[in-house]
Short mmCIF file of C-alpha atoms in Angstrom, two decimals:
data_model
loop_
_atom_site.label_atom_id
_atom_site.label_comp_id
_atom_site.label_asym_id
_atom_site.label_seq_id
_atom_site.Cartn_x
_atom_site.Cartn_y
_atom_site.Cartn_z
CA MET A 1 -18.32 -32.95 -2.33
CA ALA A 2 -16.62 -31.77 0.85
CA ALA A 3 -13.33 -33.09 2.20
CA MET A 4 -13.41 -36.74 3.26
CA ASP A 5 -12.17 -37.75 6.72
CA LEU A 6 -10.20 -40.98 6.54
CA THR A 7 -7.97 -42.98 8.84
CA LEU A 8 -4.74 -44.12 7.20
CA ASP A 9 -6.08 -47.67 6.86
CA GLU A 10 -9.30 -46.39 5.27
CA ALA A 11 -7.26 -44.28 2.87
CA ALA A 12 -5.13 -47.25 1.87
CA LYS A 13 -8.21 -49.36 1.09
CA LEU A 14 -9.90 -46.57 -0.85
CA LEU A 15 -6.74 -45.90 -2.83
CA ALA A 16 -6.43 -49.58 -3.77
CA THR A 17 -10.02 -49.58 -5.01
CA GLU A 18 -9.54 -46.42 -7.07
CA GLN A 19 -6.30 -47.74 -8.60
CA GLU A 20 -8.36 -50.48 -10.23
CA ARG A 21 -10.75 -47.91 -11.74
CA HIS A 22 -8.28 -45.30 -12.99
CA LYS A 23 -5.03 -45.40 -14.95
CA LEU A 24 -3.39 -43.48 -12.12
CA ALA A 25 -4.72 -42.93 -8.61
CA ARG A 26 -2.56 -41.46 -5.86
CA LEU A 27 -2.50 -39.39 -2.71
CA VAL A 28 -0.64 -36.09 -2.79
CA ASP A 29 0.19 -33.31 -0.34
CA PRO A 30 -0.29 -30.24 -2.59
CA GLU A 31 1.34 -27.87 -0.11
CA GLU A 32 4.63 -29.75 -0.39
CA CYS A 33 4.03 -31.05 -3.93
CA ARG A 34 4.75 -34.62 -2.82
CA GLU A 35 3.10 -37.98 -3.33
CA LEU A 36 1.97 -39.78 -0.19
CA SER A 37 1.95 -43.48 0.50
CA VAL A 38 -0.14 -45.07 3.26
CA SER A 39 0.39 -48.58 4.48
CA GLY A 40 0.58 -50.38 7.78
CA GLY A 41 -1.04 -47.46 9.58
CA ALA A 42 1.77 -45.12 8.51
CA CYS A 43 2.06 -42.25 6.07
CA ALA A 44 5.25 -41.51 4.08
CA TYR A 45 6.28 -38.86 1.59
CA GLY A 46 7.49 -39.92 -1.85
CA GLN A 47 8.57 -38.24 -5.09
CA PRO A 48 7.38 -34.76 -6.16
CA CYS A 49 3.87 -35.08 -7.52
CA HIS A 50 4.66 -32.93 -10.56
CA ALA A 51 7.33 -35.45 -11.63
CA VAL A 52 4.58 -37.41 -13.37
CA TRP A 53 4.46 -34.59 -15.94
CA GLY A 54 8.22 -34.48 -16.36
CA SER A 55 8.24 -31.08 -14.65
CA GLU A 56 10.60 -29.66 -12.06
CA HIS A 57 8.09 -27.21 -10.61
CA ARG A 58 4.57 -26.97 -9.23
CA CYS A 59 1.83 -26.83 -11.86
CA SER A 60 0.28 -23.38 -12.28
CA ASN A 61 -3.24 -24.83 -12.39
CA CYS A 62 -2.92 -27.38 -9.63
CA THR A 63 -6.34 -28.94 -9.01
CA SER A 64 -5.11 -30.68 -5.87
CA PHE A 65 -3.93 -27.42 -4.31
CA ARG A 66 -7.25 -25.78 -5.11
CA SER A 67 -9.33 -28.73 -3.90
CA CYS A 68 -7.58 -28.80 -0.52
CA HIS A 69 -7.98 -25.08 0.01
CA THR A 70 -11.63 -24.99 -1.05
CA ALA A 71 -12.74 -28.39 0.31
CA ARG A 72 -14.29 -29.16 -3.08
CA LYS A 73 -13.75 -31.83 -5.69
CA THR A 74 -11.98 -30.18 -8.62
CA LYS A 75 -11.56 -31.33 -12.24
CA LYS A 76 -9.58 -30.19 -15.26
CA GLN A 77 -8.43 -31.33 -18.68
CA GLU A 78 -4.88 -30.85 -19.94
CA ARG A 79 -3.11 -31.94 -23.11
CA GLN A 80 0.41 -33.16 -23.74
CA GLY A 81 1.02 -33.80 -27.38
CA ASN A 82 -1.86 -35.93 -28.65
CA GLN A 83 -2.75 -37.22 -25.21
CA LEU A 84 -5.70 -35.67 -23.34
CA TYR A 85 -5.47 -35.97 -19.57
CA GLU A 86 -8.48 -35.75 -17.25
CA ILE A 87 -7.55 -35.00 -13.66
CA THR A 88 -9.91 -35.16 -10.67
CA SER A 89 -8.84 -34.08 -7.19
CA GLN A 90 -10.85 -35.02 -4.11
CA PRO A 91 -9.83 -33.31 -0.84
CA VAL A 92 -9.24 -35.61 2.13
CA ARG A 93 -8.13 -35.28 5.74
CA LEU A 94 -5.89 -38.17 6.78
CA HIS A 95 -6.04 -38.97 10.50
CA ALA A 96 -3.11 -40.86 12.01
CA ALA A 97 -3.41 -42.93 15.18
CA ASP A 98 -1.39 -40.38 17.16
CA GLY A 99 -3.93 -37.64 16.35
CA THR A 100 -1.94 -36.01 13.54
CA THR A 101 -4.06 -34.74 10.64
CA VAL A 102 -2.67 -34.30 7.13
CA GLN A 103 -4.50 -32.26 4.48
CA ALA A 104 -4.19 -34.16 1.22
CA SER A 105 -5.84 -34.79 -2.12
CA LEU A 106 -6.92 -38.07 -3.65
CA GLU A 107 -5.95 -37.56 -7.30
CA PHE A 108 -7.31 -39.60 -10.24
CA ILE A 109 -5.68 -39.25 -13.67
CA ASP A 110 -6.97 -40.84 -16.87
CA TRP A 111 -5.79 -40.23 -20.42
CA ARG A 112 -6.68 -41.03 -23.99
CA GLU A 113 -6.02 -39.90 -27.54
CA ALA A 114 -7.37 -36.38 -28.09
CA THR A 115 -9.88 -35.80 -30.87
CA ALA A 116 -9.19 -33.29 -33.64
CA GLU A 117 -11.57 -30.84 -31.98
CA GLU A 118 -9.84 -31.25 -28.62
CA LEU A 119 -6.43 -30.75 -30.19
CA ALA A 120 -7.64 -27.40 -31.51
CA ALA A 121 -9.55 -26.31 -28.40
CA ILE A 122 -7.28 -27.41 -25.54
CA PRO A 123 -3.84 -25.78 -25.39
CA GLN A 124 -0.67 -27.74 -24.83
CA LYS A 125 0.31 -28.07 -21.16
CA ASN A 126 3.33 -25.99 -20.27
CA ASN A 127 5.81 -27.13 -17.68
CA GLU A 128 6.07 -23.66 -16.16
CA ASN A 129 9.35 -22.30 -14.97
CA ALA A 130 10.06 -21.06 -11.46
CA THR A 131 9.58 -17.41 -12.48
CA PHE A 132 6.00 -18.02 -13.58
CA LEU A 133 5.15 -19.81 -10.37
CA SER A 134 6.77 -17.17 -8.17
CA GLU A 135 4.57 -14.48 -9.74
CA HIS A 136 1.18 -16.19 -9.57
CA ASP A 137 -1.26 -16.94 -6.76
CA ALA A 138 -1.61 -20.72 -6.39
CA LEU A 139 -5.26 -20.52 -5.27
CA THR A 140 -6.79 -18.29 -7.96
CA GLY A 141 -4.23 -18.37 -10.75
CA LEU A 142 -4.12 -14.55 -10.83
CA TYR A 143 -0.92 -12.60 -10.34
CA ASN A 144 0.39 -12.38 -6.80
CA LYS A 145 1.73 -9.11 -5.40
CA ASP A 146 5.17 -9.35 -7.02
CA GLY A 147 3.87 -10.65 -10.33
CA PHE A 148 1.24 -7.93 -10.56
CA ALA A 149 3.76 -5.16 -9.92
CA HIS A 150 6.04 -6.63 -12.59
CA ALA A 151 3.24 -6.86 -15.16
CA VAL A 152 2.05 -3.30 -14.46
CA ARG A 153 5.54 -1.86 -14.77
CA GLN A 154 6.07 -3.68 -18.06
CA ALA A 155 2.79 -2.36 -19.49
CA LEU A 156 3.56 1.21 -18.44
CA ALA A 157 7.02 1.03 -20.02
CA ALA A 158 5.69 -0.48 -23.25
CA ASP A 159 3.31 2.39 -24.06
CA ALA A 160 4.26 5.78 -22.65
CA ALA A 161 1.23 7.51 -24.16
CA ALA A 162 -1.57 5.19 -23.01
CA ALA A 163 -3.79 6.08 -20.05
CA TYR A 164 -4.29 3.45 -17.36
CA THR A 165 -6.51 2.95 -14.31
CA MET A 166 -5.92 0.98 -11.11
CA ILE A 167 -8.94 -0.68 -9.48
CA SER A 168 -9.05 -2.19 -5.98
CA ILE A 169 -11.85 -4.70 -5.31
CA ASN A 170 -12.90 -6.30 -2.03
CA LEU A 171 -15.74 -8.45 -0.77
CA ARG A 172 -17.82 -6.79 1.94
CA GLN A 173 -17.64 -8.59 5.29
CA PHE A 174 -15.59 -11.46 3.83
CA HIS A 175 -14.28 -12.38 7.29
CA MET A 176 -17.85 -13.23 8.26
CA ILE A 177 -18.02 -15.77 5.43
CA ASN A 178 -14.91 -17.48 6.80
CA ASP A 179 -16.30 -17.40 10.35
CA LEU A 180 -19.78 -18.63 9.45
CA TYR A 181 -19.03 -21.19 6.76
CA SER A 182 -15.30 -22.14 7.05
CA ILE A 183 -12.06 -20.98 5.49
CA GLU A 184 -12.38 -23.59 2.76
CA ARG A 185 -15.76 -22.19 1.67
CA GLY A 186 -14.25 -18.74 1.76
CA ASN A 187 -11.43 -19.90 -0.50
CA ALA A 188 -13.95 -21.36 -2.93
CA ILE A 189 -15.65 -17.97 -3.08
CA LEU A 190 -12.31 -16.29 -3.78
CA VAL A 191 -11.79 -18.66 -6.72
CA THR A 192 -15.29 -17.80 -7.99
CA VAL A 193 -14.57 -14.06 -7.80
CA ALA A 194 -11.20 -14.53 -9.52
CA LEU A 195 -12.87 -16.41 -12.38
CA ALA A 196 -15.47 -13.64 -12.72
CA ILE A 197 -12.74 -10.98 -12.83
CA ARG A 198 -10.69 -12.89 -15.37
CA ALA A 199 -13.74 -13.38 -17.60
CA LYS A 200 -14.35 -9.61 -17.77
CA LEU A 201 -10.78 -8.41 -18.26
CA PRO A 202 -10.45 -6.27 -21.43
CA GLY A 203 -7.45 -6.48 -23.72
CA GLY A 204 -4.29 -5.05 -22.21
CA ALA A 205 -5.54 -5.50 -18.63
CA CYS A 206 -4.22 -7.74 -15.88
CA ALA A 207 -5.49 -8.79 -12.45
CA GLY A 208 -3.96 -9.93 -9.22
CA ARG A 209 -4.81 -11.10 -5.72
CA MET A 210 -2.77 -9.24 -3.15
CA PHE A 211 -3.96 -11.17 -0.08
CA GLY A 212 -7.22 -12.42 1.41
CA ASP A 213 -10.13 -10.97 -0.56
CA HIS A 214 -8.12 -8.04 -1.93
CA PHE A 215 -8.13 -8.12 -5.74
CA VAL A 216 -6.62 -5.50 -8.04
CA ILE A 217 -7.08 -4.74 -11.73
CA PHE A 218 -4.80 -2.69 -13.97
CA THR A 219 -6.59 -1.70 -17.14
CA PRO A 220 -6.32 0.70 -20.06
CA THR A 221 -8.57 3.71 -19.53
CA ARG A 222 -11.25 3.56 -22.18
CA ASP A 223 -14.68 5.14 -22.66
CA GLY A 224 -17.34 3.44 -20.60
CA LEU A 225 -14.94 2.05 -17.98
CA ASP A 226 -17.02 3.32 -15.05
CA GLU A 227 -20.21 1.85 -16.51
CA ARG A 228 -18.60 -1.53 -17.16
CA LEU A 229 -17.13 -1.62 -13.66
CA GLU A 230 -20.46 -0.69 -12.09
CA LYS A 231 -22.23 -3.42 -14.07
CA PHE A 232 -19.64 -5.98 -12.96
CA LEU A 233 -19.98 -5.00 -9.31
CA GLN A 234 -23.78 -5.01 -9.46
CA GLN A 235 -23.79 -8.45 -11.09
CA ALA A 236 -21.46 -10.06 -8.56
CA PRO A 237 -21.78 -13.86 -8.42
CA VAL A 238 -24.30 -15.62 -6.20
CA VAL A 239 -22.80 -18.71 -4.59
CA ASP A 240 -24.54 -21.75 -3.14
CA ILE A 241 -23.43 -22.93 0.30
CA ASP A 242 -25.24 -26.02 1.56
CA GLY A 243 -28.37 -25.04 -0.36
CA GLU A 244 -28.27 -21.42 0.82
CA ARG A 245 -27.90 -18.84 -1.93
CA LEU A 246 -25.42 -16.21 -0.81
CA PRO A 247 -25.14 -13.04 -2.93
CA LEU A 248 -21.65 -11.56 -2.91
CA HIS A 249 -21.26 -7.82 -2.38
CA LEU A 250 -18.24 -6.31 -4.09
CA HIS A 251 -17.03 -2.73 -3.79
CA ALA A 252 -14.22 -0.98 -5.59
CA GLY A 253 -11.90 1.99 -5.47
CA VAL A 254 -10.67 3.57 -8.70
CA TYR A 255 -7.45 5.51 -9.26
CA ALA A 256 -6.74 7.11 -12.64
CA ILE A 257 -2.95 6.81 -12.89
CA GLU A 258 -1.47 10.27 -13.39
CA ASP A 259 2.11 9.80 -12.25
CA ARG A 260 3.65 6.68 -13.85
CA ASN A 261 6.71 7.02 -11.64
CA LEU A 262 4.78 6.22 -8.49
CA PRO A 263 5.50 2.76 -7.08
CA VAL A 264 2.81 0.28 -8.07
CA ALA A 265 2.13 -0.27 -4.37
CA VAL A 266 1.28 3.44 -4.01
CA MET A 267 -1.06 3.26 -7.01
CA ILE A 268 -2.85 0.37 -5.30
CA ASP A 269 -2.92 2.29 -2.01
CA ARG A 270 -4.70 5.19 -3.70
CA ALA A 271 -7.33 2.89 -5.17
CA ASP A 272 -7.66 1.31 -1.70
CA MET A 273 -8.13 4.75 -0.18
CA ALA A 274 -11.15 5.40 -2.38
CA ARG A 275 -12.61 1.96 -1.69
CA LYS A 276 -12.30 2.28 2.07
CA GLU A 277 -14.35 5.48 1.97
CA ILE A 278 -17.42 3.42 0.99
CA GLU A 279 -16.73 0.05 2.61
CA ASN A 280 -19.56 0.48 5.13
CA ASP A 281 -22.08 1.93 2.66
CA TYR A 282 -23.94 -0.82 0.81
CA ASN A 283 -25.69 1.75 -1.39
CA ILE A 284 -22.44 2.70 -3.13
CA THR A 285 -20.33 0.15 -4.97
CA SER A 286 -17.42 2.25 -6.26
CA ALA A 287 -15.58 5.49 -5.56
CA ARG A 288 -12.77 7.43 -7.20
CA TYR A 289 -9.56 8.64 -5.64
CA THR A 290 -9.28 12.42 -5.31
CA GLN A 291 -6.72 14.84 -3.92
CA LYS A 292 -9.14 15.44 -1.06
CA LEU A 293 -8.78 11.79 -0.03
CA TRP A 294 -5.00 12.12 -0.07
CA ASP A 295 -5.16 15.24 2.08
CA LYS A 296 -7.43 13.40 4.51
CA ALA A 297 -5.11 10.39 4.68
CA ARG A 298 -2.10 12.64 5.26
CA ASP A 299 -3.97 14.47 8.02
CA GLN A 300 -4.92 11.18 9.67
CA GLN A 301 -1.36 9.92 9.52
CA TRP A 302 -0.14 13.14 11.13
CA MET A 303 -2.59 12.68 14.01
CA VAL A 304 -1.59 9.04 14.49
CA ASN A 305 2.08 10.02 14.54
CA HIS A 306 1.55 12.85 17.04
CA PHE A 307 -0.87 11.07 19.39
CA ALA A 308 1.73 9.90 21.91
CA GLU A 309 3.41 13.31 21.94
CA ALA A 310 0.04 15.03 22.48
CA MET A 311 -0.70 12.74 25.42
CA GLU A 312 2.65 13.51 27.01
CA ARG A 313 2.11 17.24 26.58
CA GLY A 314 -1.35 17.11 28.14
CA GLU A 315 -3.06 18.40 25.01
CA PHE A 316 -6.22 16.33 25.54
CA HIS A 317 -8.74 18.00 27.85
CA ILE A 318 -12.14 16.94 29.11
CA TYR A 319 -15.12 19.18 28.40
CA LEU A 320 -18.54 18.86 29.99
CA GLN A 321 -21.93 19.30 28.37
CA PRO A 322 -24.69 19.70 30.95
CA GLN A 323 -27.98 17.82 31.03
CA PHE A 324 -31.10 19.39 32.52
CA ASP A 325 -34.21 17.86 34.04
CA ARG A 326 -37.79 18.80 33.18
CA ASP A 327 -37.55 21.86 35.42
CA VAL A 328 -34.37 22.94 33.60
CA ARG A 329 -32.21 22.17 36.61
CA LEU A 330 -28.71 20.73 36.18
CA SER A 331 -28.99 16.96 36.63
CA ALA A 332 -25.88 15.43 35.03
CA ALA A 333 -23.19 16.08 32.41
CA GLU A 334 -21.58 14.22 29.54
CA VAL A 335 -17.79 14.03 29.43
CA LEU A 336 -16.27 14.82 26.04
CA VAL A 337 -12.68 15.21 24.90
CA ARG A 338 -11.00 18.06 23.05
CA TRP A 339 -7.52 18.22 21.51
CA ILE A 340 -5.98 21.65 22.10
CA GLN A 341 -2.40 22.03 20.92
CA ALA A 342 0.23 24.08 22.72
CA ASP A 343 -0.28 27.01 20.33
CA GLY A 344 -4.03 27.03 21.03
CA THR A 345 -5.04 25.26 17.81
CA VAL A 346 -8.15 23.13 18.42
CA ILE A 347 -8.44 19.85 16.50
CA SER A 348 -12.07 18.82 16.07
CA PRO A 349 -13.13 15.49 17.60
CA GLY A 350 -14.82 14.81 14.27
CA ARG A 351 -11.29 14.59 12.86
CA PHE A 352 -9.37 12.75 15.54
CA ILE A 353 -11.94 10.33 17.02
CA PRO A 354 -12.55 8.34 13.77
CA CYS A 355 -8.81 8.42 13.12
CA PHE A 356 -7.92 6.97 16.51
CA GLU A 357 -10.71 4.40 16.24
CA ALA A 358 -9.16 3.20 12.99
CA SER A 359 -5.64 3.12 14.46
CA GLY A 360 -6.66 1.51 17.76
CA GLN A 361 -5.35 4.46 19.79
CA VAL A 362 -8.89 5.33 20.87
CA ALA A 363 -8.64 2.80 23.72
CA GLN A 364 -5.70 4.64 25.26
CA LEU A 365 -7.45 7.97 24.80
CA ASP A 366 -10.73 6.74 26.28
CA ARG A 367 -8.93 5.15 29.24
CA PHE A 368 -7.38 8.58 29.91
CA VAL A 369 -10.75 10.36 29.63
CA TRP A 370 -12.45 7.87 31.95
CA GLU A 371 -9.84 8.45 34.63
CA GLN A 372 -10.09 12.23 34.22
CA ALA A 373 -13.85 11.95 34.73
CA VAL A 374 -13.45 9.83 37.87
CA ARG A 375 -10.82 12.22 39.25
CA GLN A 376 -13.19 15.12 38.65
CA LEU A 377 -15.98 13.35 40.51
CA LYS A 378 -13.59 12.81 43.41
CA ALA A 379 -12.54 16.46 43.35
CA TRP A 380 -16.20 17.52 43.61
CA GLU A 381 -16.77 15.78 46.92
CA GLY A 382 -17.87 18.37 49.46
CA THR A 383 -18.79 20.91 46.75
CA PRO A 384 -22.14 21.91 45.17
CA PHE A 385 -21.40 19.33 42.43
CA GLU A 386 -21.11 16.42 44.89
CA LYS A 387 -24.32 14.72 43.76
CA LEU A 388 -23.76 15.26 40.05
CA ALA A 389 -23.29 12.18 37.86
CA LEU A 390 -21.00 12.15 34.82
CA SER A 391 -21.52 10.11 31.66
CA ILE A 392 -18.48 8.76 29.81
CA ASN A 393 -18.40 7.38 26.27
CA VAL A 394 -17.24 3.89 25.35
CA SER A 395 -16.22 3.27 21.74
CA PRO A 396 -17.00 -0.11 20.12
CA LYS A 397 -13.24 -0.39 19.48
CA ASP A 398 -12.51 -0.14 23.21
CA PHE A 399 -13.82 -3.68 23.63
CA LEU A 400 -11.10 -4.97 21.30
CA TYR A 401 -8.28 -3.66 23.48
CA LEU A 402 -9.68 -3.38 27.00
CA ASP A 403 -11.75 -5.34 29.48
CA VAL A 404 -13.99 -2.30 29.84
CA ALA A 405 -15.97 -3.57 32.83
CA SER A 406 -12.79 -4.36 34.77
CA VAL A 407 -11.11 -1.04 33.93
CA LEU A 408 -14.13 0.98 35.04
CA THR A 409 -14.57 -1.09 38.20
CA GLU A 410 -10.90 -0.59 39.11
CA LEU A 411 -11.16 3.17 38.58
CA ILE A 412 -14.22 3.42 40.82
CA ALA A 413 -12.44 1.40 43.51
CA GLN A 414 -9.17 3.34 43.18
CA TYR A 415 -10.91 6.68 43.73
CA GLU A 416 -13.41 5.28 46.26
CA LEU A 417 -16.51 6.54 44.48
CA PRO A 418 -20.10 5.25 44.48
CA ILE A 419 -20.64 3.35 41.23
CA GLU A 420 -23.81 5.30 40.44
CA LYS A 421 -21.77 8.51 40.03
CA LEU A 422 -20.28 7.23 36.76
CA ARG A 423 -22.63 6.48 33.87
CA VAL A 424 -21.55 4.63 30.74
CA GLU A 425 -22.73 5.70 27.29
CA ILE A 426 -22.46 3.05 24.60
CA THR A 427 -23.61 3.51 21.02
CA GLU A 428 -26.47 1.37 19.90
CA SER A 429 -24.32 -0.34 17.24
CA ALA A 430 -21.84 -1.38 19.94
CA VAL A 431 -24.67 -2.62 22.15
CA VAL A 432 -25.72 -4.96 19.34
CA SER A 433 -22.27 -6.15 18.21
CA LYS A 434 -20.72 -6.42 21.70
CA SER A 435 -23.79 -7.45 23.67
CA GLN A 436 -21.99 -9.88 26.00
CA MET A 437 -19.35 -7.29 26.88
CA VAL A 438 -22.03 -4.67 27.45
CA ASP A 439 -23.85 -7.13 29.71
CA SER A 440 -20.70 -7.44 31.80
CA ILE A 441 -20.77 -3.66 32.41
CA VAL A 442 -24.42 -3.86 33.47
CA ASP A 443 -23.73 -6.89 35.66
CA VAL A 444 -21.11 -5.10 37.78
CA GLY A 445 -23.62 -2.34 38.52
CA PHE A 446 -22.94 0.53 36.12
CA HIS A 447 -25.76 2.72 34.83
CA VAL A 448 -25.63 2.07 31.06
CA GLU A 449 -27.05 4.54 28.56
CA ILE A 450 -27.79 3.58 24.94
CA ASP A 451 -26.34 6.47 22.93
CA ASP A 452 -27.22 7.67 19.41
CA PHE A 453 -30.54 5.83 19.37
CA GLY A 454 -32.20 6.51 16.03
CA LYS A 455 -29.00 7.11 14.07
CA GLY A 456 -29.84 4.70 11.27
CA TYR A 457 -29.26 1.51 13.27
CA SER A 458 -32.29 1.36 15.55
CA SER A 459 -33.27 -2.14 16.55
CA LEU A 460 -36.05 -3.06 18.92
CA ASN A 461 -33.96 -6.10 19.78
CA THR A 462 -31.44 -3.68 21.30
CA LEU A 463 -34.02 -2.57 23.84
CA ARG A 464 -35.27 -6.09 24.43
CA SER A 465 -31.93 -7.72 25.13
CA ILE A 466 -29.85 -5.06 26.93
CA HIS A 467 -30.90 -3.90 30.39
CA ALA A 468 -29.82 -0.29 29.96
CA LYS A 469 -31.30 2.34 32.25
CA THR A 470 -31.27 5.31 29.87
CA LEU A 471 -32.10 5.85 26.23
CA LYS A 472 -30.49 8.82 24.51
CA LEU A 473 -32.31 10.06 21.40
CA ASP A 474 -29.90 11.12 18.69
CA MET A 475 -29.77 14.71 17.45
CA PHE A 476 -30.40 13.63 13.84
CA PHE A 477 -33.68 12.14 14.98
CA LEU A 478 -34.67 15.55 16.33
CA ARG A 479 -33.58 17.49 13.28
CA SER A 480 -35.62 15.27 10.98
CA SER A 481 -38.67 15.90 13.15
CA ASP A 482 -38.12 19.63 12.95
CA GLN A 483 -38.46 19.83 9.18
CA GLY A 484 -42.23 19.91 9.13
CA GLU A 485 -42.46 16.13 9.17
CA ALA A 486 -45.27 14.90 11.35
CA ARG A 487 -43.90 11.36 10.98
CA GLY A 488 -40.73 12.27 12.85
CA ARG A 489 -42.66 13.69 15.78
CA ILE A 490 -44.86 10.59 15.92
CA ILE A 491 -41.80 8.32 15.98
CA ILE A 492 -40.18 10.36 18.77
CA ASP A 493 -43.36 10.26 20.83
CA HIS A 494 -43.64 6.49 20.53
CA VAL A 495 -39.94 5.86 21.22
CA ILE A 496 -40.21 7.91 24.42
CA GLN A 497 -43.37 6.03 25.42
CA MET A 498 -41.77 2.67 24.67
CA GLY A 499 -38.67 3.53 26.69
CA LYS A 500 -40.84 4.62 29.61
CA GLU A 501 -42.79 1.37 29.56
CA LEU A 502 -39.47 -0.49 29.66
CA GLY A 503 -38.55 1.45 32.80
CA MET A 504 -35.91 3.58 31.08
CA SER A 505 -35.24 7.28 31.49
CA ILE A 506 -35.12 9.30 28.28
CA VAL A 507 -32.46 11.89 27.45
CA ALA A 508 -32.71 13.95 24.27
CA GLU A 509 -29.35 15.24 23.03
CA GLY A 510 -28.81 17.81 20.35
CA VAL A 511 -31.71 20.04 21.43
CA GLU A 512 -31.27 23.32 19.57
CA THR A 513 -34.62 25.13 19.53
CA GLU A 514 -37.39 26.07 21.94
CA ALA A 515 -39.84 24.21 19.71
CA GLN A 516 -37.86 20.99 20.12
CA LYS A 517 -37.65 21.53 23.86
CA SER A 518 -41.42 22.08 24.18
CA HIS A 519 -42.26 19.05 22.09
CA LEU A 520 -39.84 16.76 23.99
CA LEU A 521 -41.12 17.86 27.39
CA ALA A 522 -44.72 17.36 26.25
CA ALA A 523 -43.82 13.88 25.04
CA GLY A 524 -42.43 12.97 28.49
CA CYS A 525 -38.67 13.30 27.96
CA ASP A 526 -36.81 13.23 31.30
CA SER A 527 -33.66 15.19 30.46
CA LEU A 528 -32.46 17.56 27.76
CA GLN A 529 -29.00 18.25 26.41
CA GLY A 530 -27.88 20.49 23.57
CA PHE A 531 -26.71 23.84 22.34
CA LEU A 532 -30.01 25.45 23.34
CA PHE A 533 -28.69 25.20 26.90
CA SER A 534 -24.92 24.98 26.53
CA PRO A 535 -22.23 23.61 24.24
CA PRO A 536 -19.51 21.42 25.78
CA ILE A 537 -17.33 23.70 27.91
CA PRO A 538 -14.10 23.34 29.95
CA VAL A 539 -14.41 22.10 33.52
CA ASP A 540 -13.49 25.45 35.07
CA ALA A 541 -16.09 27.25 32.94
CA PHE A 542 -18.65 24.60 33.90
CA GLU A 543 -17.93 25.09 37.60
CA LYS A 544 -18.10 28.86 37.30
CA LYS A 545 -21.37 28.78 35.35
CA TYR A 546 -23.21 26.20 37.46
CA GLY A 547 -21.49 26.46 40.84
CA LYS A 548 -24.46 28.21 42.40
#
């Protein structure tokens, strides 16, 4: 049952009814651990709700806390001496006349003499001390960050010879569950995952919830650990939300602890590092930390730290890769960026682009590249390159930090250029996930090109819903067709035909062989780009090579 919405008067009447049916019925605010009274259209706080147990602290297994945070009725049994207590917590939202809403729980408590079997099966309730509560997560009952670190350090100190492993577990796309179904449903799923983890913990292991959907496990390293972990991940729970069965997808990173003197937080970070390597690959559920991952992380951190300095020093340069029409005449060029340090060392875009996308610095870099491209177009006025169009790339992350349409429009206006001189390449994945923002770029008049079409994400809905003018076939599409696979050539032919019928021009990028060139031209491709013609080159080399 979901949370009930009640006015204060309705709550008072319901509480009076339930007090006749149960030995104890009350309203509590589990966040503040206080009883609530409602009368005369007013709500007032009373004594601590845990006082009924003779305790000075919050209960470790508080059903009312869990019911409010999961929007579900929650039940439990607890024993004090020979008395067996049955507690039911029903989440409610109390609405005052002034519009104030209070999250609360309607709590029913009944008790009776425990049977002999219940005395043996149900442990005595402990009135936990403040230390216990400070080290445990109130929602799931697992260790919190501090409690987990304390437990791990104790285990490591107790047995200096034992081998241990740290495991980091996350739910894939958990934020979407919160967005689609509500935070309360998301919390209920976190409780379900925590119960599944606790049920599978081997002896000597402990588990914690760091934050959100980030769970960690510290376990002795024993034979078959990888197989047991894989089985657990593959058999993740399936939850029911309003009659819809939702399978949960878990993925994990594994770090075999080698240096016991590392901080526990660093051990977790290393397991996280391995997990993040596979977080977007649903075909892989777990990965192990290696030195290579550490080297990669250190390299990425160096680039993040030196980004601002590199910008100030002018170490980022635009390169141009030409595009040619069917008669192999220069028709346009794509603007790319290269990082060349003061000593001449070139840092590959394959290294720094993903790094800056992860750090958010890609928006600043792309904004710089866009302006460099517009300035170059302005500089070409009155030269043989005056009619040439340039294509710039827009990262999906740019939409998080910039109003892309406004920035591009302002640049065109600032440098007084025709809007058709600047083309905008957007990856197909960004076209799908940021469709409204892409529409805004189309609406202001920019020539939009769908980039990387065919790179494992192809969706006909992309072509149906976005009014792009150009379709760029991805180089991987071409390479697959060049391996003696007739299927690849058939797909390329039909994609080109489909794009044509939609009124789009077709650019093939990554063309490397004469055979590819011949096939693409025969299939009706409008423009070609790739190393067969030219790699990306500096602007001055481009001007020298194609100035005639």
